[in-house]
Coordinates of N, CA and C in Angstrom, one line a residue:
M28 N -175.3 -50.4 -85.2 CA -173.7 -49.5 -84.7 C -174.4 -47.8 -84.9
S29 N -173.8 -47.0 -84.1 CA -174.2 -45.8 -84.1 C -173.2 -44.9 -84.6
P30 N -172.9 -44.6 -85.9 CA -171.7 -44.3 -86.4 C -172.1 -42.2 -85.6
G31 N -170.4 -41.9 -85.4 CA -170.2 -40.3 -84.7 C -169.3 -39.9 -86.2
Q32 N -169.5 -38.7 -86.6 CA -168.5 -38.3 -87.4 C -167.7 -37.0 -87.0
N33 N -166.7 -36.6 -87.3 CA -165.7 -35.5 -87.2 C -165.2 -35.3 -88.4
R34 N -165.4 -33.8 -89.0 CA -164.9 -33.3 -90.3 C -163.6 -32.2 -90.0
T35 N -163.0 -32.8 -90.4 CA -161.5 -31.4 -90.5 C -160.8 -31.0 -91.6
G36 N -161.3 -30.3 -92.5 CA -160.7 -30.1 -93.9 C -161.1 -31.4 -95.0
A37 N -160.2 -31.6 -95.5 CA -160.0 -32.9 -96.7 C -160.2 -34.3 -95.9
L38 N -160.2 -34.3 -94.4 CA -160.1 -35.6 -93.8 C -161.6 -35.7 -93.0
S39 N -162.3 -36.9 -93.0 CA -163.3 -37.0 -92.2 C -163.5 -38.4 -91.4
I40 N -163.5 -38.6 -90.1 CA -163.2 -39.5 -89.3 C -164.6 -40.1 -88.7
I41 N -164.9 -41.4 -89.4 CA -166.2 -42.1 -88.5 C -166.2 -43.2 -87.6
V42 N -166.0 -43.4 -86.3 CA -166.1 -44.4 -85.9 C -167.7 -44.7 -85.3
A43 N -167.5 -46.2 -85.2 CA -168.9 -46.7 -85.0 C -168.2 -48.0 -84.0
Y44 N -169.0 -48.2 -83.2 CA -168.7 -49.4 -81.9 C -170.0 -50.1 -81.5
H45 N -169.8 -51.3 -81.9 CA -171.1 -52.6 -81.5 C -170.8 -53.1 -80.0
K46 N -172.0 -52.5 -79.3 CA -171.6 -52.6 -78.1 C -171.4 -54.2 -77.5
Q47 N -173.0 -55.0 -78.2 CA -173.0 -56.5 -78.2 C -172.0 -57.1 -78.6
W48 N -171.1 -57.2 -79.6 CA -169.8 -57.5 -79.8 C -168.5 -57.3 -79.7
E49 N -168.8 -56.1 -78.9 CA -167.4 -55.3 -78.4 C -166.4 -55.4 -79.6
F50 N -166.9 -54.5 -80.7 CA -166.4 -54.3 -82.2 C -166.5 -52.7 -82.1
Q51 N -165.6 -52.4 -82.8 CA -164.9 -50.9 -83.2 C -164.6 -50.8 -84.7
V52 N -165.5 -49.9 -85.5 CA -164.8 -49.6 -86.5 C -164.6 -48.2 -86.9
T53 N -163.3 -47.8 -87.3 CA -162.8 -46.5 -87.7 C -162.5 -46.1 -88.8
I54 N -162.8 -45.4 -89.7 CA -162.8 -45.0 -90.8 C -162.3 -43.4 -91.2
L55 N -161.4 -43.4 -91.8 CA -160.6 -42.3 -92.0 C -160.9 -41.7 -93.8
K56 N -161.7 -40.9 -94.0 CA -161.5 -40.4 -95.4 C -161.0 -39.3 -96.1
E57 N -160.3 -39.6 -96.8 CA -159.5 -38.1 -97.6 C -159.9 -38.0 -98.7
R58 N -160.3 -37.0 -99.3 CA -160.9 -36.6 -100.2 C -159.3 -36.0 -100.9
F59 N -159.4 -36.7 -102.2 CA -158.7 -35.9 -103.3 C -159.6 -34.8 -104.4
D60 N -159.0 -34.7 -105.1 CA -159.1 -33.6 -106.1 C -159.9 -35.0 -107.3
K61 N -160.4 -34.2 -108.1 CA -161.7 -35.1 -109.6 C -160.6 -36.0 -109.5
E62 N -159.6 -36.0 -110.3 CA -158.8 -36.8 -111.0 C -158.2 -38.3 -110.0
L63 N -158.1 -37.7 -108.6 CA -157.3 -38.9 -107.7 C -158.6 -39.5 -107.0
G64 N -159.7 -39.2 -106.6 CA -160.8 -39.6 -105.9 C -160.7 -39.7 -104.4
F65 N -160.9 -40.7 -104.1 CA -160.6 -40.4 -102.5 C -160.0 -41.9 -101.9
L66 N -159.8 -41.6 -100.5 CA -159.1 -43.0 -99.9 C -159.7 -43.2 -98.7
Y67 N -160.5 -44.6 -98.2 CA -160.7 -44.7 -97.1 C -159.9 -45.4 -96.5
K68 N -159.2 -45.0 -95.4 CA -158.4 -45.9 -94.4 C -159.6 -46.5 -93.4
V69 N -159.4 -47.9 -93.0 CA -160.2 -48.4 -92.2 C -159.3 -49.7 -90.8
I70 N -160.0 -49.1 -89.8 CA -159.5 -49.9 -88.6 C -160.3 -50.7 -88.2
L71 N -160.2 -52.0 -88.2 CA -161.0 -52.7 -87.3 C -160.4 -53.0 -86.0
N72 N -161.5 -53.0 -84.9 CA -160.9 -53.5 -83.7 C -161.8 -54.4 -83.0
N73 N -161.4 -56.1 -82.5 CA -162.4 -56.7 -82.2 C -161.6 -56.7 -80.5
Q74 N -162.3 -56.3 -79.8 CA -162.3 -55.7 -78.3 C -163.0 -56.9 -77.2
S75 N -163.2 -57.9 -78.1 CA -163.9 -59.3 -77.6 C -162.7 -60.2 -76.9
D76 N -163.2 -61.3 -76.5 CA -162.3 -62.3 -75.8 C -163.0 -63.3 -77.2
E77 N -163.5 -63.0 -77.7 CA -163.9 -64.3 -78.8 C -163.3 -63.9 -80.4
K78 N -163.0 -65.3 -81.4 CA -162.6 -64.9 -82.5 C -163.9 -64.6 -83.4
R79 N -163.7 -63.4 -84.1 CA -164.6 -63.0 -85.0 C -164.5 -63.3 -86.6
D80 N -165.5 -63.6 -87.3 CA -165.3 -63.7 -88.8 C -166.3 -62.7 -89.3
I81 N -165.7 -61.8 -89.7 CA -166.4 -60.2 -90.4 C -166.3 -60.3 -91.8
R82 N -167.3 -59.7 -92.1 CA -167.7 -59.4 -93.7 C -167.7 -57.9 -93.7
F83 N -166.7 -57.2 -93.9 CA -166.9 -55.6 -94.3 C -167.4 -55.3 -95.4
V84 N -168.6 -54.7 -95.8 CA -169.3 -54.6 -97.0 C -169.1 -53.0 -96.9
Y85 N -168.6 -52.9 -98.1 CA -168.4 -51.5 -98.6 C -169.5 -51.2 -100.3
H86 N -170.6 -50.2 -100.0 CA -171.9 -50.1 -101.2 C -171.2 -48.6 -101.5
Q87 N -171.2 -48.5 -102.9 CA -171.2 -47.2 -103.6 C -172.5 -47.4 -104.1
H88 N -173.1 -45.7 -103.9 CA -174.3 -45.5 -105.1 C -173.3 -45.0 -106.4
N89 N -174.3 -44.6 -107.4 CA -173.8 -43.9 -108.2 C -173.3 -42.6 -108.3
L90 N -172.1 -41.9 -108.4 CA -172.1 -40.6 -108.4 C -172.5 -39.8 -109.3
A91 N -173.2 -38.7 -108.8 CA -174.0 -38.1 -109.8 C -173.4 -37.0 -110.8
S92 N -172.2 -36.9 -110.3 CA -170.9 -36.1 -111.8 C -170.6 -36.7 -112.6
L93 N -170.8 -38.2 -112.4 CA -170.4 -38.7 -113.6 C -171.6 -39.7 -114.2
T94 N -172.0 -39.8 -115.7 CA -172.4 -40.4 -116.3 C -172.0 -41.9 -116.9
R95 N -172.2 -42.7 -116.0 CA -171.8 -44.2 -116.1 C -172.6 -44.7 -117.1
Q96 N -172.1 -45.8 -118.0 CA -172.5 -46.3 -119.0 C -172.2 -47.6 -118.7
V97 N -171.3 -48.3 -118.2 CA -170.7 -49.4 -118.3 C -169.5 -49.8 -117.0
S98 N -170.2 -51.0 -116.1 CA -169.4 -51.1 -114.9 C -169.0 -52.3 -115.3
F99 N -167.4 -52.9 -114.9 CA -167.0 -54.1 -115.3 C -166.2 -54.6 -114.1
V100 N -165.9 -55.8 -113.6 CA -165.3 -56.1 -112.4 C -164.1 -57.0 -113.3
S101 N -162.9 -56.7 -112.7 CA -161.8 -57.3 -113.1 C -161.9 -58.0 -112.2
P102 N -161.7 -59.3 -112.3 CA -161.5 -60.4 -111.1 C -159.9 -60.8 -111.1
S103 N -159.2 -61.0 -112.1 CA -157.5 -61.0 -111.9 C -157.1 -59.7 -111.1
K104 N -157.4 -58.7 -111.4 CA -157.0 -57.6 -111.0 C -157.9 -56.8 -109.5
Q105 N -158.7 -57.6 -109.2 CA -159.5 -57.4 -108.3 C -159.9 -56.2 -108.2
T106 N -160.3 -55.3 -109.2 CA -161.1 -54.0 -109.2 C -162.6 -54.0 -109.8
I107 N -162.7 -52.7 -109.7 CA -164.2 -52.3 -110.3 C -163.9 -51.3 -111.6
L108 N -164.2 -51.2 -112.6 CA -164.0 -50.2 -113.5 C -165.8 -49.7 -113.8
H109 N -165.7 -48.5 -113.8 CA -167.0 -47.9 -114.4 C -166.3 -47.2 -115.3
Y110 N -166.9 -47.0 -116.6 CA -166.8 -46.7 -117.7 C -167.9 -45.5 -118.3
G111 N -167.7 -44.4 -118.6 CA -168.4 -43.0 -118.4 C -167.8 -42.1 -118.9
K112 N -169.0 -41.2 -119.1 CA -168.2 -39.5 -119.3 C -168.5 -38.6 -117.7
P113 N -167.7 -37.8 -117.9 CA -166.5 -37.7 -118.3 C -164.9 -38.4 -118.1
Y114 N -165.1 -39.2 -117.2 CA -164.4 -39.9 -116.5 C -164.5 -41.3 -116.7
L115 N -163.2 -42.4 -116.4 CA -163.2 -43.7 -116.0 C -162.6 -43.6 -114.9
S116 N -163.4 -44.3 -114.2 CA -163.1 -44.9 -112.8 C -162.9 -46.2 -112.5
L117 N -161.6 -46.1 -111.0 CA -161.4 -47.4 -111.0 C -162.0 -47.6 -109.0
L118 N -162.3 -48.8 -108.5 CA -162.4 -49.0 -106.9 C -161.8 -50.3 -107.0
A119 N -161.0 -50.0 -105.8 CA -160.4 -51.4 -105.3 C -160.4 -51.1 -103.6
S120 N -160.3 -52.2 -103.0 CA -160.0 -52.1 -101.7 C -158.8 -53.7 -101.5
R121 N -158.2 -53.6 -100.3 CA -157.1 -54.5 -99.4 C -157.1 -54.1 -98.1
F122 N -157.3 -55.8 -97.5 CA -157.2 -55.8 -96.1 C -156.2 -56.7 -95.6
H123 N -155.9 -56.1 -94.2 CA -154.8 -57.1 -93.9 C -155.5 -58.4 -93.1
N124 N -155.3 -59.5 -93.4 CA -155.8 -60.7 -92.6 C -157.3 -61.2 -93.5
E125 N -157.3 -60.6 -94.7 CA -158.5 -60.7 -96.0 C -158.3 -62.4 -96.1
I126 N -159.6 -63.0 -95.8 CA -159.4 -64.3 -96.2 C -159.9 -64.1 -97.9
N127 N -160.8 -63.6 -98.1 CA -161.4 -63.4 -99.6 C -161.6 -62.1 -99.8
C128 N -162.0 -61.7 -100.9 CA -162.7 -60.7 -101.0 C -163.5 -60.6 -102.7
Q129 N -165.0 -60.5 -102.7 CA -165.9 -60.5 -103.5 C -166.0 -59.2 -104.2
L130 N -165.9 -58.9 -105.5 CA -166.8 -58.0 -106.0 C -167.9 -57.9 -106.7
A131 N -168.9 -56.8 -106.9 CA -169.8 -57.2 -107.8 C -170.3 -55.8 -108.1
V132 N -171.1 -55.6 -109.2 CA -171.6 -54.2 -109.9 C -173.0 -54.8 -110.2
G133 N -174.1 -53.4 -110.0 CA -175.5 -53.8 -110.2 C -176.2 -53.4 -109.1
K134 N -177.3 -53.3 -109.5 CA -178.2 -53.0 -108.1 C -178.1 -53.8 -107.1
K135 N -178.1 -53.3 -105.7 CA -177.6 -54.1 -104.6 C -178.9 -55.1 -104.6
E136 N -180.1 -55.1 -105.0 CA -181.0 -55.8 -104.4 C -180.6 -57.2 -105.0
K137 N -179.7 -57.1 -106.6 CA -179.9 -58.2 -107.6 C -178.5 -59.2 -107.0
V138 N -177.4 -58.1 -106.5 CA -176.2 -58.8 -105.9 C -176.0 -59.0 -104.6
W139 N -176.8 -58.9 -104.1 CA -176.3 -58.8 -102.4 C -177.4 -60.1 -101.8
C140 N -176.6 -61.0 -101.2 CA -177.2 -62.0 -100.2 C -177.3 -62.0 -98.9
D141 N -178.5 -60.8 -98.3 CA -178.2 -60.7 -96.8 C -177.9 -61.8 -96.0
Q142 N -178.2 -62.7 -96.2 CA -178.4 -63.9 -95.0 C -177.1 -64.9 -95.3
E143 N -176.3 -64.7 -96.5 CA -175.2 -65.4 -96.4 C -174.0 -64.4 -96.3
G144 N -174.3 -63.3 -96.5 CA -173.2 -61.9 -96.3 C -172.2 -61.7 -97.3
T145 N -172.6 -62.6 -98.7 CA -171.8 -62.7 -100.0 C -172.7 -62.1 -100.9
L146 N -171.7 -61.9 -102.2 CA -172.2 -61.4 -103.5 C -172.3 -62.2 -104.6
V147 N -173.0 -62.1 -105.3 CA -173.7 -63.2 -106.7 C -172.7 -62.6 -107.4
L148 N -172.3 -63.5 -108.0 CA -171.2 -63.0 -109.3 C -172.2 -62.4 -110.4
A149 N -171.5 -61.1 -110.4 CA -172.1 -60.0 -111.4 C -170.7 -59.2 -111.8
P150 N -170.1 -59.8 -113.1 CA -169.0 -59.0 -113.3 C -169.3 -57.6 -114.3
L151 N -170.5 -57.7 -114.7 CA -170.7 -56.7 -116.1 C -172.1 -55.7 -115.2
C152 N -172.0 -54.8 -115.8 CA -173.7 -54.5 -115.7 C -173.4 -52.9 -116.6
T153 N -175.0 -52.9 -116.7 CA -175.2 -51.2 -117.9 C -176.5 -50.3 -117.4
D154 N -177.2 -51.5 -116.1 CA -178.3 -50.6 -115.4 C -177.6 -51.0 -114.0
G155 N -178.1 -49.7 -113.5 CA -178.0 -50.0 -111.3 C -176.4 -49.5 -111.2
Q156 N -176.0 -48.8 -111.5 CA -174.1 -48.2 -111.3 C -174.2 -48.4 -110.3
E157 N -174.4 -49.4 -109.3 CA -173.8 -49.5 -107.7 C -172.5 -50.7 -107.9
S158 N -171.4 -50.2 -106.8 CA -170.6 -51.2 -106.7 C -170.6 -51.8 -105.1
M159 N -170.2 -53.2 -105.4 CA -170.3 -53.5 -103.7 C -169.0 -54.5 -103.6
I160 N -168.3 -54.5 -102.5 CA -167.0 -55.1 -102.0 C -167.4 -55.5 -100.8
V161 N -167.1 -57.2 -101.1 CA -167.4 -57.8 -99.4 C -166.0 -58.3 -99.2
S162 N -165.2 -57.8 -98.1 CA -164.0 -58.6 -97.7 C -164.2 -59.2 -96.5
R163 N -164.2 -60.6 -96.4 CA -163.9 -61.4 -95.5 C -162.9 -61.6 -94.5
I164 N -163.0 -61.3 -93.0 CA -161.8 -61.1 -92.4 C -161.8 -61.7 -91.5
Q165 N -160.7 -62.8 -90.9 CA -161.0 -63.6 -89.6 C -160.2 -62.7 -88.6
M166 N -160.6 -62.2 -87.3 CA -160.1 -61.5 -86.5 C -159.9 -62.5 -84.7
N167 N -158.7 -62.2 -84.5 CA -158.4 -63.1 -83.3 C -158.9 -61.9 -82.3
P168 N -159.5 -62.6 -80.6 CA -159.9 -61.8 -79.9 C -158.7 -60.4 -79.5
S169 N -159.1 -59.4 -79.0 CA -158.5 -58.5 -79.0 C -157.3 -57.9 -80.2
Q170 N -157.6 -57.9 -81.3 CA -156.8 -57.9 -82.7 C -157.4 -56.7 -83.1
E171 N -156.5 -56.0 -83.7 CA -156.6 -55.0 -84.6 C -156.0 -55.3 -86.0
T172 N -156.8 -54.7 -87.1 CA -156.5 -54.9 -88.4 C -156.9 -53.9 -89.3
Y173 N -156.1 -53.5 -90.3 CA -156.5 -52.3 -90.9 C -157.0 -52.7 -92.8
G174 N -157.4 -51.8 -93.5 CA -157.7 -52.0 -94.5 C -157.7 -50.5 -95.4
R175 N -158.0 -50.8 -96.4 CA -158.0 -49.5 -97.1 C -159.0 -49.6 -98.9
I176 N -159.8 -48.6 -99.1 CA -160.5 -48.4 -100.3 C -160.3 -47.4 -100.8
W177 N -159.9 -47.3 -102.1 CA -160.0 -46.2 -102.9 C -160.5 -46.3 -104.2
E178 N -160.7 -45.1 -104.6 CA -161.5 -45.2 -106.2 C -160.4 -43.6 -106.9
V179 N -159.8 -44.3 -108.0 CA -159.2 -43.2 -108.4 C -159.7 -43.2 -110.2
F180 N -159.7 -41.8 -110.4 CA -160.2 -41.5 -112.0 C -159.3 -41.1 -113.0
G181 N -159.5 -41.1 -114.3 CA -159.0 -40.7 -115.2 C -159.6 -41.1 -116.7
Q182 N -158.9 -40.6 -117.5 CA -159.1 -40.7 -118.9 C -159.0 -41.5 -119.7
T183 N -158.2 -42.6 -119.3 CA -158.0 -43.8 -119.9 C -157.5 -45.1 -118.8
E184 N -157.8 -46.4 -119.5 CA -157.4 -47.7 -118.3 C -156.1 -47.4 -117.8
E185 N -155.2 -47.3 -118.5 CA -153.8 -47.0 -118.7 C -153.6 -46.1 -117.1
E186 N -154.2 -45.0 -117.6 CA -154.0 -43.8 -116.3 C -154.6 -44.2 -115.1
V187 N -156.1 -44.9 -115.2 CA -156.3 -45.5 -113.8 C -155.7 -46.5 -113.0
Y188 N -155.1 -47.3 -114.1 CA -154.1 -48.7 -113.4 C -153.0 -47.8 -112.9
I189 N -152.0 -47.2 -113.5 CA -151.1 -46.3 -112.7 C -151.5 -45.9 -111.3
K190 N -152.9 -45.0 -111.5 CA -152.8 -44.7 -109.9 C -153.3 -45.6 -109.0
H191 N -153.9 -46.7 -109.5 CA -154.2 -48.1 -108.7 C -153.0 -48.6 -107.9
Y192 N -151.7 -48.9 -109.0 CA -150.7 -49.6 -108.3 C -150.0 -48.7 -107.5
K193 N -149.9 -47.4 -107.7 CA -149.3 -46.6 -106.8 C -150.2 -46.9 -105.2
Q194 N -151.2 -47.2 -105.5 CA -151.8 -47.3 -104.0 C -151.6 -48.9 -103.3
V195 N -151.6 -49.7 -104.5 CA -151.1 -51.1 -104.1 C -150.1 -51.2 -103.5
T196 N -149.1 -50.6 -104.1 CA -147.5 -50.5 -104.0 C -147.2 -49.6 -102.8
F197 N -148.2 -48.7 -102.1 CA -147.7 -48.1 -101.1 C -148.5 -49.0 -100.0
D198 N -149.5 -50.0 -100.1 CA -150.2 -50.9 -99.1 C -149.2 -51.7 -99.0
K199 N -148.0 -52.6 -100.1 CA -147.4 -53.5 -99.5 C -146.3 -52.5 -99.3
L200 N -145.5 -51.7 -99.0 CA -144.5 -51.1 -98.3 C -145.0 -50.6 -96.9
N201 N -146.4 -50.5 -96.9 CA -146.5 -50.1 -95.3 C -146.5 -51.8 -94.9
Q202 N -146.9 -52.3 -95.2 CA -147.1 -54.1 -94.5 C -145.7 -54.5 -94.4
A203 N -144.3 -54.0 -95.2 CA -143.5 -54.4 -95.0 C -142.6 -53.8 -93.8
T204 N -143.3 -52.3 -93.7 CA -142.3 -51.7 -92.8 C -142.9 -52.0 -91.4
K205 N -144.4 -52.6 -91.1 CA -145.0 -52.9 -90.1 C -144.2 -54.1 -89.7
Q206 N -143.9 -55.4 -90.4 CA -143.3 -56.4 -90.4 C -141.8 -56.2 -89.7
T207 N -141.2 -55.5 -90.1 CA -139.7 -55.2 -89.9 C -139.9 -53.9 -88.8
L208 N -140.6 -53.5 -88.5 CA -140.8 -52.9 -86.8 C -141.3 -54.0 -85.9

């Protein structure tokens, strides 16, 4: 894929197209202030006449502004928590038509299985502060679907989960609106 990028203020737009697969990925990145973090809105478009089994892989390297000490995956809440100073951060994603979502923390070489497109179970990490999310999505021919990835910052778990649930609630309201229309 050859990504093209256009930045306008607090919004970055990235578009990539795979010619052979006839598949387009559009990412709208909104940057918030330090405490809110960022939000990616992802549009996946299967422009082919074939059904596709997609693995959308998100890989995040350690942010230089944070000194992270421990990273933890919460399987029940489908979130990744990074405990460090001066902030605690929470990373999560949601995709429409998602079959499953895998989360892992640690060095990419240790948690990513490239041939299978899956992550090795790695719920806790004290070295290699990297995060990976793999969303498996099945798409019909000429289908478009949407997803969101966000990271929020705070001083306590309660604070980041409040911000996280706002994103989850927004996603559910958005889905209900689209079903109504």
